[in-house]
Amino acid sequence: MRTRHKSAAAVAVFTTLAVLVTLAGCGAPARKGRYSGTVKVSGSTTVLPLSQEAATEFMALNPRANVEVQGGGSSVGVAQLMQKVVDVGNSSRELKGDENNGTLVDHRIAFDIIVIVVNPSNPVDELSHEQVKAIFTGKVDNWKKVGGPDKEVVCVVRDQASGTREVFDEKALDSTKEHPMESTPSAIECASNGVVREIVGTTRNAIGYISFGYVNNKVKAVTYGGVEASVADASTGRYPMARYLHMFTRGEPEGAVKGYIDFVLSDPFQTEIVSQEYIKIKDVTVK
Amino acid sequence: MSAQARQAGIRLGALNARERNVKYLMFACASLSVLAIMLIFLFILRESLPAIRQLGVRNLFLSADWSPNVSNPEAGSYGMLAFINGTIMTTLSAMLIGAPLGIGAAVFIDQFAPPSIAQVVRRGIELLAGIPSVIIGWFGLTLLVPFIARLTGSSGYGMLAASLVLVVMALPTITTLSAETLRSLPPELQEASVAMGATRWQTVYRVLIPAAREGLLIAVILGMGRAIGETMAVQMVIGNARQLTFSPLQRTSTLTSRIITDMGEATGVFRSALFAQALVLLILAMVLIVSIRLISRERKH
């Protein structure tokens, strides 16, 4: 027992040293402590991981700055920004309605592509816009009608708070403010991209939609309207189900808030972190 | 009065004062919990009033069209019938499976098992009660759901999976309380029955279970109380859908799982409608508690 404790202690000491060395190494070139003060951030759960990662790295570079990041969903982020509860509102959708009153400044931080995925055992490889709409609104409830096996369709969608769902409803289901379209009441609602992938990956007759960065070999991406989801086609607009991820501020950002957003847009962060799941903002040419 | 006696009197006075203080402290504790329950009830009632007033009882409680609108809550529909149905269906079917299982286990512990084995079973069931619901839910998600999917060709998510998860959650309550009830029966009952030449099974079936009927019923109702409020485990396996369904293989939601799925983004009447769901849940739980009171009063007579 005693030796195990000792070695645990040694590991702890070593880890602490390693972290300290790393932090010192990071801090050195960047004029330590250029920004100070507290930055409060909330909003989209899609943006949350990016925002959090940026906060951690930003605080390591600027020890006197403090960035607090919370989720809650795009609408919550924008609402809290307007109520001056937070300094930055993360959003996975554009401003709408009352939100768009000219006081908020948009910072596009990444580009996201929504991919339609099915279980790998499903022989269906391509779906048209109409087919996708019919499937997700419940008009088509059997795979047979779109060239698949005679099996019930299980739709997997995101929760009400999700910006991904909002964009999907708008682009794939042609939902508008006047004629809102909803996915079928029998759809499974999930709180994250990861859960959608898990359920589609383990349920034979399932179909769902997830962010481009989440696609892996557990699920099969299908072409949408004859176009395969890809960075090239999404950034030119040929693949329609794509969107920007945003950080909004009240007016032009200043001080630590500006420092934080500049950091998110900086080349190293975009290349190393953003591009793991999304498309770097510089690589996008659409709109 | 001697100095000694006076001293003793003072000490006694201090002791009395402390006695009194402890009494007040305990009274404060008791009233705090009563106060908390009342405040919760009033708060939930107040928060759900806007939805009840705006939508009316019919559109809120008797409609199964739940289509919230996040950006413009007024434009959505908030009928919760599908989730009331989901809660009642999953809880009742869980009891349909859980009650015989739990009472059976209790009879085994009380009547058939040798003491050492009874002890093992009892400890095992106590352990089961201590497992956090998220773990039971995860177990349901990774084992139960694929199993049901393979067996039935459905998605696997749905009321059947939820009910089975709830059986696991309610079983410890039912078993422990049923075993307690059986143990508290007067031994003469069993002795008389055996003396009349009844077999063990006849004794259990014809004498002990009827005699313990009220206690067993209370055990099942308390198990229901556990099942009706369960959120996490149910949300993981029920499929979080919005449809009204009576098929055990179809996806739907319970009141609890719908509240947790939707509460993140809810504002205005949407939020209020979620509180109205909480109100229904609270009333269902109260009905259970009141029925326990009624049953135990009957037992005393």
XYZ file of C-alpha atoms in Angstrom:
588
model
C 0.000 0.000 0.000
C 2.699 2.412 1.047
C 4.636 2.140 -2.189
C 1.474 2.669 -4.162
C 0.814 5.887 -2.245
C 4.330 7.002 -2.900
C 4.087 6.387 -6.603
C 0.711 8.163 -6.709
C 2.313 11.122 -5.010
C 5.167 11.034 -7.482
C 2.708 11.017 -10.367
C 0.842 13.954 -8.851
C 4.041 15.958 -8.382
C 5.189 15.132 -11.881
C 1.833 16.107 -13.376
C 1.800 19.399 -11.510
C 5.319 20.153 -12.719
C 4.439 19.219 -16.260
C 1.363 21.457 -16.209
C 3.343 24.340 -14.761
C 6.060 23.951 -17.390
C 3.438 23.801 -20.153
C 1.638 26.860 -18.847
C 4.907 28.773 -18.570
C 5.800 27.721 -22.074
C 2.447 28.930 -23.414
C 2.561 32.180 -21.561
C 6.022 33.230 -22.572
C 5.597 34.509 -26.123
C 2.232 36.210 -25.634
C 3.063 39.239 -23.495
C 1.761 37.728 -20.285
C -1.387 39.194 -18.779
C -2.331 41.564 -21.560
C -6.018 41.212 -20.724
C -7.674 41.269 -17.335
C -11.199 41.204 -15.979
C -14.123 38.823 -16.196
C -15.823 37.711 -19.400
C -19.173 35.968 -19.001
C -20.281 33.749 -21.862
C -23.410 31.655 -22.351
C -25.510 30.153 -25.117
C -25.504 27.407 -27.734
C -24.510 23.951 -26.619
C -23.009 23.427 -30.076
C -20.594 26.287 -29.498
C -20.041 25.354 -25.840
C -17.048 22.976 -26.262
C -15.234 25.448 -28.508
C -16.023 28.319 -26.202
C -14.843 26.404 -23.175
C -11.606 25.279 -24.796
C -10.917 28.861 -25.895
C -11.622 30.092 -22.361
C -9.144 27.643 -20.852
C -6.390 28.556 -23.276
C -7.166 32.268 -23.078
C -6.948 32.217 -19.292
C -3.657 30.348 -19.450
C -2.278 33.144 -21.637
C -3.873 35.871 -19.536
C -3.766 34.803 -15.898
C -5.511 37.972 -14.774
C -8.469 37.359 -17.055
C -11.367 35.152 -16.040
C -13.730 33.658 -18.619
C -16.886 31.936 -17.364
C -18.661 29.829 -19.974
C -22.135 28.300 -19.664
C -24.518 26.499 -22.021
C -28.269 26.947 -22.103
C -28.940 27.132 -25.821
C -28.708 29.830 -28.473
C -31.848 31.710 -27.436
C -30.741 31.790 -23.822
C -27.322 33.158 -24.794
C -28.753 35.957 -26.908
C -31.439 36.788 -24.327
C -28.873 36.957 -21.528
C -26.605 39.096 -23.687
C -29.428 41.585 -24.256
C -30.264 41.545 -20.534
C -26.575 42.294 -19.833
C -26.219 39.100 -17.804
C -23.359 37.974 -20.042
C -20.804 39.707 -22.272
C -20.775 37.162 -25.085
C -23.761 35.205 -26.420
C -22.905 31.998 -28.251
C -25.319 31.028 -30.977
C -25.603 28.390 -33.648
C -28.173 30.400 -35.591
C -28.624 33.903 -36.973
C -30.409 36.570 -34.946
C -34.127 36.682 -35.451
C -37.126 38.840 -34.625
C -36.600 41.173 -31.698
C -33.022 40.043 -31.263
C -32.024 41.742 -34.498
C -32.367 45.333 -33.348
C -28.962 46.589 -34.414
C -27.344 46.609 -30.996
C -25.688 43.204 -31.247
C -22.494 42.638 -33.222
C -22.019 39.316 -34.978
C -18.689 37.462 -34.892
C -18.701 34.381 -37.103
C -16.341 31.924 -35.476
C -16.834 28.656 -37.380
C -18.824 26.941 -40.095
C -20.872 23.863 -39.345
C -22.348 21.338 -41.740
C -25.379 19.270 -40.769
C -25.144 15.731 -42.078
C -27.975 13.237 -42.348
C -26.910 9.873 -40.983
C -28.435 6.410 -40.879
C -27.448 3.137 -39.262
C -24.584 1.467 -41.191
C -26.793 -1.585 -41.820
C -29.241 0.550 -43.813
C -28.872 0.094 -47.613
C -30.217 3.592 -48.350
C -27.397 5.856 -49.561
C -29.157 8.876 -50.944
C -32.203 10.926 -50.059
C -33.734 13.885 -51.822
C -34.898 17.042 -50.091
C -38.519 15.867 -50.416
C -37.736 12.426 -49.043
C -35.919 13.856 -46.040
C -38.800 16.210 -45.371
C -41.352 13.391 -45.680
C -39.346 11.133 -43.377
C -38.749 13.669 -40.639
C -42.314 15.011 -40.663
C -43.662 11.470 -40.394
C -45.310 11.233 -43.840
C -42.972 8.394 -44.749
C -42.782 5.976 -41.852
C -41.396 2.942 -43.628
C -37.991 2.579 -45.257
C -39.629 0.665 -48.110
C -41.004 3.906 -49.543
C -37.548 5.394 -50.045
C -35.840 2.281 -51.383
C -34.971 0.590 -48.109
C -36.144 -2.543 -46.300
C -39.721 -2.994 -45.067
C -38.985 -1.525 -41.651
C -40.376 1.258 -39.489
C -38.425 4.533 -39.702
C -37.100 5.759 -36.359
C -36.336 9.476 -36.506
C -33.766 10.860 -34.101
C -33.821 14.630 -33.655
C -32.401 17.246 -31.317
C -34.152 18.888 -28.374
C -36.100 22.151 -28.483
C -33.134 24.122 -27.175
C -30.898 23.023 -30.025
C -29.750 25.437 -32.701
C -29.020 22.443 -34.916
C -32.688 21.479 -34.787
C -33.703 25.010 -35.644
C -31.462 25.085 -38.707
C -32.541 21.601 -39.767
C -36.256 22.455 -39.434
C -35.676 25.585 -41.455
C -33.525 24.130 -44.232
C -34.684 20.530 -44.502
C -38.308 20.811 -43.392
C -38.894 24.257 -44.974
C -40.098 25.601 -41.656
C -40.882 29.306 -41.623
C -42.210 31.606 -38.968
C -45.633 31.670 -40.643
C -45.716 27.912 -41.283
C -43.651 26.217 -38.615
C -42.771 22.607 -39.460
C -41.980 20.161 -36.727
C -40.422 16.766 -36.805
C -42.790 13.847 -36.235
C -44.113 13.353 -32.688
C -42.685 9.835 -32.697
C -39.120 11.127 -33.087
C -36.588 10.521 -30.331
C -35.376 13.838 -28.932
C -31.744 13.993 -27.816
C -29.789 16.626 -25.951
C -26.541 16.420 -27.952
C -24.846 15.460 -31.215
C -23.134 12.615 -29.412
C -26.385 11.056 -28.223
C -27.923 11.266 -31.712
C -24.887 9.467 -33.139
C -25.041 6.841 -30.398
C -28.735 6.108 -30.968
C -28.480 6.072 -34.775
C -25.391 3.892 -34.511
C -27.118 1.317 -32.313
C -30.672 1.381 -33.732
C -31.059 -0.448 -37.027
C -33.858 1.624 -38.544
C -32.821 5.010 -37.261
C -32.113 8.215 -39.140
C -30.837 11.434 -37.599
C -28.781 14.550 -38.206
C -25.496 15.594 -36.623
C -22.673 18.070 -37.061
C -20.054 17.235 -39.691
C -17.353 16.814 -37.073
C -19.297 14.089 -35.322
C -19.600 11.756 -38.302
C -17.594 8.567 -37.771
C -17.803 4.912 -38.767
C -20.575 4.168 -36.261
C -23.044 5.890 -38.589
C -23.431 6.218 -42.345
C -23.784 9.630 -43.969
C -26.284 9.776 -46.832
C -26.191 12.240 -49.695
C -28.763 15.006 -49.524
C -30.336 16.059 -52.803
C -27.582 14.200 -54.622
C -24.783 16.093 -52.905
C -22.434 14.537 -50.417
C -21.774 16.641 -47.341
C -18.297 18.074 -47.754
C -16.420 21.194 -46.783
C -15.987 22.230 -50.409
C -19.649 21.874 -51.360
C -20.925 23.380 -48.132
C -18.703 26.413 -48.364
C -19.895 27.168 -51.885
C -23.507 26.605 -50.882
C -23.998 23.562 -53.132
C -24.668 21.494 -50.018
C -27.401 23.554 -48.385
C -27.540 22.332 -44.806
C -24.775 24.402 -43.345
C -24.591 27.303 -40.962
C -22.270 29.652 -39.209
C -21.548 29.470 -35.506
C -21.599 32.888 -33.904
C -20.457 34.823 -30.904
C -22.495 37.964 -30.354
C -21.503 41.002 -28.331
C -23.300 44.204 -27.324
C -21.611 46.722 -29.580
C -17.998 46.361 -30.673
C -16.147 44.320 -28.048
C -13.541 45.940 -25.838
C -10.906 44.828 -23.372
C -10.948 41.202 -22.283
C -14.083 40.494 -24.334
C -12.270 41.594 -27.477
C -9.220 39.640 -26.413
C -11.314 36.494 -25.994
C -13.049 36.788 -29.369
C -9.795 37.651 -31.124
C -8.322 34.542 -29.568
C -11.167 32.387 -30.909
C -10.582 33.823 -34.377
C -6.800 33.571 -34.150
C -5.047 31.286 -36.574
C -3.653 28.788 -34.061
C -7.010 28.284 -32.350
C -8.887 27.985 -35.636
C -6.355 25.513 -37.039
C -5.865 23.376 -33.959
C -9.257 23.378 -32.270
C -11.997 24.623 -34.582
C -10.937 22.507 -37.538
C -11.220 19.313 -35.479
C -14.999 19.454 -35.758
C -15.941 22.392 -37.914
C -14.650 24.332 -40.843
C -12.285 27.222 -40.225
C -14.038 30.492 -40.809
C -11.360 31.611 -43.267
C -12.030 28.634 -45.543
C -15.664 29.522 -46.139
C -16.736 31.503 -49.138
C -20.534 31.192 -49.002
C -22.702 34.345 -48.622
C -32.635 26.763 51.562
C -29.108 25.458 51.717
C -26.523 26.529 49.198
C -26.378 23.029 47.847
C -30.081 22.834 47.242
C -30.068 26.212 45.534
C -27.277 25.033 43.271
C -29.257 21.945 42.344
C -32.321 24.112 41.659
C -30.350 26.310 39.301
C -28.965 23.300 37.501
C -32.445 21.874 37.175
C -33.687 25.202 35.802
C -30.895 25.242 33.220
C -31.749 21.689 32.287
C -35.392 22.604 31.838
C -34.457 25.580 29.690
C -32.312 23.322 27.522
C -35.121 20.788 27.271
C -37.395 23.569 26.108
C -34.883 24.859 23.598
C -34.442 21.414 22.119
C -38.196 21.143 21.842
C -38.392 24.446 19.966
C -35.516 23.442 17.727
C -37.275 20.214 16.798
C -40.494 22.116 16.238
C -38.607 24.458 13.902
C -37.236 21.463 11.977
C -40.690 19.980 11.643
C -42.360 23.184 10.559
C -39.554 23.864 8.085
C -40.322 20.716 6.140
C -44.064 21.409 6.213
C -43.343 24.957 5.103
C -41.104 23.716 2.306
C -43.822 21.416 0.975
C -46.390 24.183 1.108
C -44.074 26.649 -0.600
C -43.243 24.169 -3.356
C -46.906 23.498 -3.945
C -47.832 27.180 -3.983
C -44.882 28.042 -6.232
C -45.728 25.356 -8.765
C -49.383 26.352 -8.667
C -48.489 30.006 -9.229
C -46.122 29.203 -12.095
C -48.637 26.973 -13.839
C -51.557 29.414 -13.570
C -50.608 31.461 -16.673
C -50.724 28.334 -18.837
C -53.992 27.139 -17.325
C -55.543 30.563 -17.775
C -54.185 31.123 -21.271
C -54.725 27.696 -22.774
C -57.622 26.408 -20.714
C -57.927 23.009 -19.096
C -58.920 21.388 -22.362
C -55.955 22.492 -24.439
C -53.500 21.943 -21.636
C -54.528 18.704 -19.941
C -56.787 16.958 -22.441
C -54.910 17.531 -25.692
C -51.997 15.427 -26.911
C -50.559 18.062 -29.234
C -47.290 19.187 -27.684
C -45.526 21.434 -30.198
C -43.678 24.109 -28.291
C -42.381 27.165 -30.068
C -39.124 28.307 -28.535
C -38.789 31.726 -30.123
C -42.478 32.616 -29.866
C -44.020 30.566 -27.032
C -47.532 31.928 -27.652
C -47.576 30.248 -31.073
C -46.987 26.739 -29.733
C -49.381 24.044 -28.558
C -48.964 22.619 -25.098
C -51.234 19.616 -24.631
C -49.690 17.218 -22.137
C -52.071 14.268 -22.386
C -49.439 12.097 -24.083
C -47.104 12.518 -21.113
C -49.777 12.004 -18.454
C -50.614 8.818 -20.330
C -46.909 7.913 -20.507
C -46.459 8.377 -16.762
C -49.539 6.371 -15.826
C -48.928 3.598 -18.362
C -45.259 3.061 -17.485
C -45.917 3.204 -13.749
C -48.869 0.822 -13.878
C -47.122 -1.683 -16.116
C -44.057 -1.488 -13.901
C -46.286 -2.394 -10.968
C -47.950 -5.176 -12.936
C -44.532 -6.790 -13.239
C -42.949 -5.439 -10.064
C -45.695 -6.255 -7.563
C -45.707 -10.053 -8.094
C -41.905 -10.078 -8.283
C -41.479 -8.015 -5.129
C -44.129 -9.816 -3.112
C -42.796 -13.152 -4.368
C -39.303 -12.238 -3.212
C -40.716 -11.136 0.152
C -42.579 -14.443 0.595
C -39.398 -16.285 -0.294
C -37.390 -14.325 2.272
C -40.035 -14.707 4.961
C -41.233 -18.255 4.391
C -39.054 -20.435 2.234
C -35.445 -19.327 2.383
C -33.045 -20.719 4.951
C -31.882 -17.818 7.177
C -28.469 -17.503 5.524
C -29.901 -17.269 2.028
C -32.669 -14.928 3.169
C -29.947 -12.702 4.557
C -28.082 -12.687 1.227
C -31.254 -11.870 -0.713
C -32.159 -9.108 1.715
C -28.709 -7.523 1.484
C -28.766 -7.801 -2.293
C -32.081 -5.997 -2.484
C -30.829 -3.286 -0.144
C -27.854 -2.823 -2.473
C -30.203 -2.547 -5.426
C -31.966 0.301 -3.636
C -28.681 2.144 -3.382
C -27.809 2.095 -7.073
C -28.127 5.589 -8.561
C -30.878 5.725 -11.151
C -28.549 6.951 -13.888
C -26.664 3.658 -13.681
C -29.860 1.646 -13.975
C -30.827 3.849 -16.907
C -27.496 3.302 -18.593
C -27.815 -0.409 -18.082
C -31.236 -0.197 -19.689
C -29.848 1.806 -22.581
C -26.957 -0.492 -23.386
C -28.503 -3.902 -22.661
C -32.265 -3.697 -22.442
C -32.974 -1.457 -25.438
C -30.906 -3.463 -27.970
C -32.391 -6.657 -26.529
C -35.967 -5.447 -27.007
C -35.030 -4.194 -30.483
C -33.673 -7.585 -31.499
C -36.613 -9.437 -29.995
C -39.372 -7.311 -31.477
C -37.872 -5.542 -34.501
C -38.863 -2.184 -33.017
C -36.400 0.557 -32.120
C -36.188 -0.843 -28.596
C -36.907 2.541 -27.052
C -40.346 2.929 -25.545
C -42.698 2.238 -22.704
C -41.699 -1.413 -22.314
C -38.050 -0.504 -21.724
C -39.102 2.289 -19.360
C -41.404 -0.014 -17.386
C -38.709 -2.645 -16.995
C -36.240 -0.037 -15.762
C -38.877 1.167 -13.300
C -39.393 -2.402 -12.070
C -35.730 -2.478 -11.072
C -36.102 0.865 -9.331
C -39.299 0.005 -7.432
C -38.443 -3.598 -6.567
C -36.402 -2.852 -3.424
C -39.201 -0.733 -1.944
C -41.853 -3.342 -2.653
C -39.783 -6.285 -1.462
C -38.472 -4.713 1.726
C -41.837 -3.393 2.845
C -43.680 -6.591 1.895
C -41.183 -8.703 3.825
C -41.623 -6.381 6.801
C -45.402 -6.763 6.636
C -45.215 -10.550 6.432
C -42.825 -10.653 9.365
C -45.140 -8.571 11.517
C -48.045 -11.007 11.116
C -48.865 -12.881 14.335
C -47.145 -16.309 14.213
C -50.377 -17.974 15.393
C -51.863 -17.447 11.928
C -49.280 -19.638 10.325
C -49.225 -22.151 13.166
C -52.988 -22.552 13.060
C -52.943 -22.968 9.310
C -50.226 -25.599 9.387
C -51.977 -27.342 12.272
C -55.070 -27.608 10.108
C -52.988 -29.554 7.648
C -52.408 -26.826 5.068
C -49.259 -27.024 3.023
C -46.772 -24.202 3.076
C -48.009 -22.838 -0.228
C -51.624 -23.038 0.890
C -50.675 -21.187 4.056
C -48.985 -18.447 2.081
C -51.685 -18.145 -0.531
C -54.775 -18.570 1.594
C -53.727 -17.217 4.992
C -50.656 -15.001 5.031
C -51.172 -12.927 1.894
C -54.844 -12.175 2.637
C -53.910 -11.256 6.195
C -51.146 -8.957 4.996
C -53.213 -7.527 2.141
C -53.238 -3.888 3.252
C -49.557 -3.854 4.077
C -48.686 -5.377 0.719
C -50.872 -2.828 -1.036
C -49.075 -0.015 0.760
C -45.742 -1.521 -0.278
C -46.852 -1.514 -3.906
C -48.160 2.046 -3.703
C -44.896 3.265 -2.196
C -43.097 1.464 -5.013
C -45.357 3.325 -7.413
C -44.351 6.553 -5.727
C -40.754 5.731 -6.486
C -41.572 4.853 -10.093
C -43.771 7.828 -10.854
C -41.101 10.377 -10.002
C -38.168 8.632 -11.664
C -36.685 10.850 -14.341
C -33.164 10.055 -15.418
C -33.436 6.339 -16.031
C -36.750 6.740 -17.823
C -35.538 9.545 -20.036
C -32.672 7.378 -21.235
C -34.846 4.545 -22.518
C -38.360 5.822 -23.238
C -37.419 7.504 -26.512
C -38.369 11.083 -25.621
C -41.065 11.338 -28.245
C -44.119 13.597 -28.137
C -46.752 11.145 -29.367
C -49.711 9.723 -27.492
C -49.404 5.957 -27.645
C -50.677 2.853 -25.923
C -48.226 0.449 -27.545
C -45.472 -0.731 -25.191
C -43.041 -0.729 -28.123
C -43.708 2.865 -29.135
C -41.707 5.863 -28.011
C -43.267 8.556 -25.832
C -42.394 10.573 -22.718
C -43.429 10.733 -19.096
C -44.173 13.990 -17.291
C -40.788 13.942 -15.598
C -38.759 13.095 -18.687
C -40.566 15.742 -20.740
C -39.887 18.431 -18.123
C -36.181 17.690 -18.132
C -36.024 17.427 -21.936
C -37.698 20.761 -22.563
C -36.872 22.972 -19.619
C -33.594 24.317 -21.005
C -35.115 26.695 -23.495
C -38.591 27.229 -22.095
C -39.909 30.744 -21.572
C -43.359 32.288 -21.180
C -46.338 30.017 -21.591
C -44.042 27.120 -22.636
C -42.341 27.303 -19.239
C -45.657 27.651 -17.487
C -46.979 24.570 -19.281
C -43.982 22.624 -17.968
C -44.860 23.776 -14.464
C -48.420 22.607 -15.085
C -46.911 19.181 -15.821
C -45.114 19.375 -12.482
C -48.450 20.220 -10.871
C -50.071 17.118 -12.367
C -47.150 15.039 -11.153
C -47.478 16.486 -7.673
C -51.203 15.747 -7.619
C -50.615 12.162 -8.781
C -48.062 11.699 -5.996
C -50.517 13.150 -3.464
C -53.241 10.798 -4.614
C -50.863 7.917 -3.884
C -50.073 9.241 -0.415
C -53.712 9.874 0.426
C -54.617 6.369 -0.700
C -51.982 4.991 1.651
C -53.557 6.958 4.508
C -56.974 5.592 3.625
C -55.746 2.025 3.434
C -53.889 2.170 6.738
C -56.902 3.750 8.437
C -59.036 0.885 7.180
C -56.498 -1.575 8.515
C -56.757 -0.097 12.016
C -60.542 -0.511 12.120
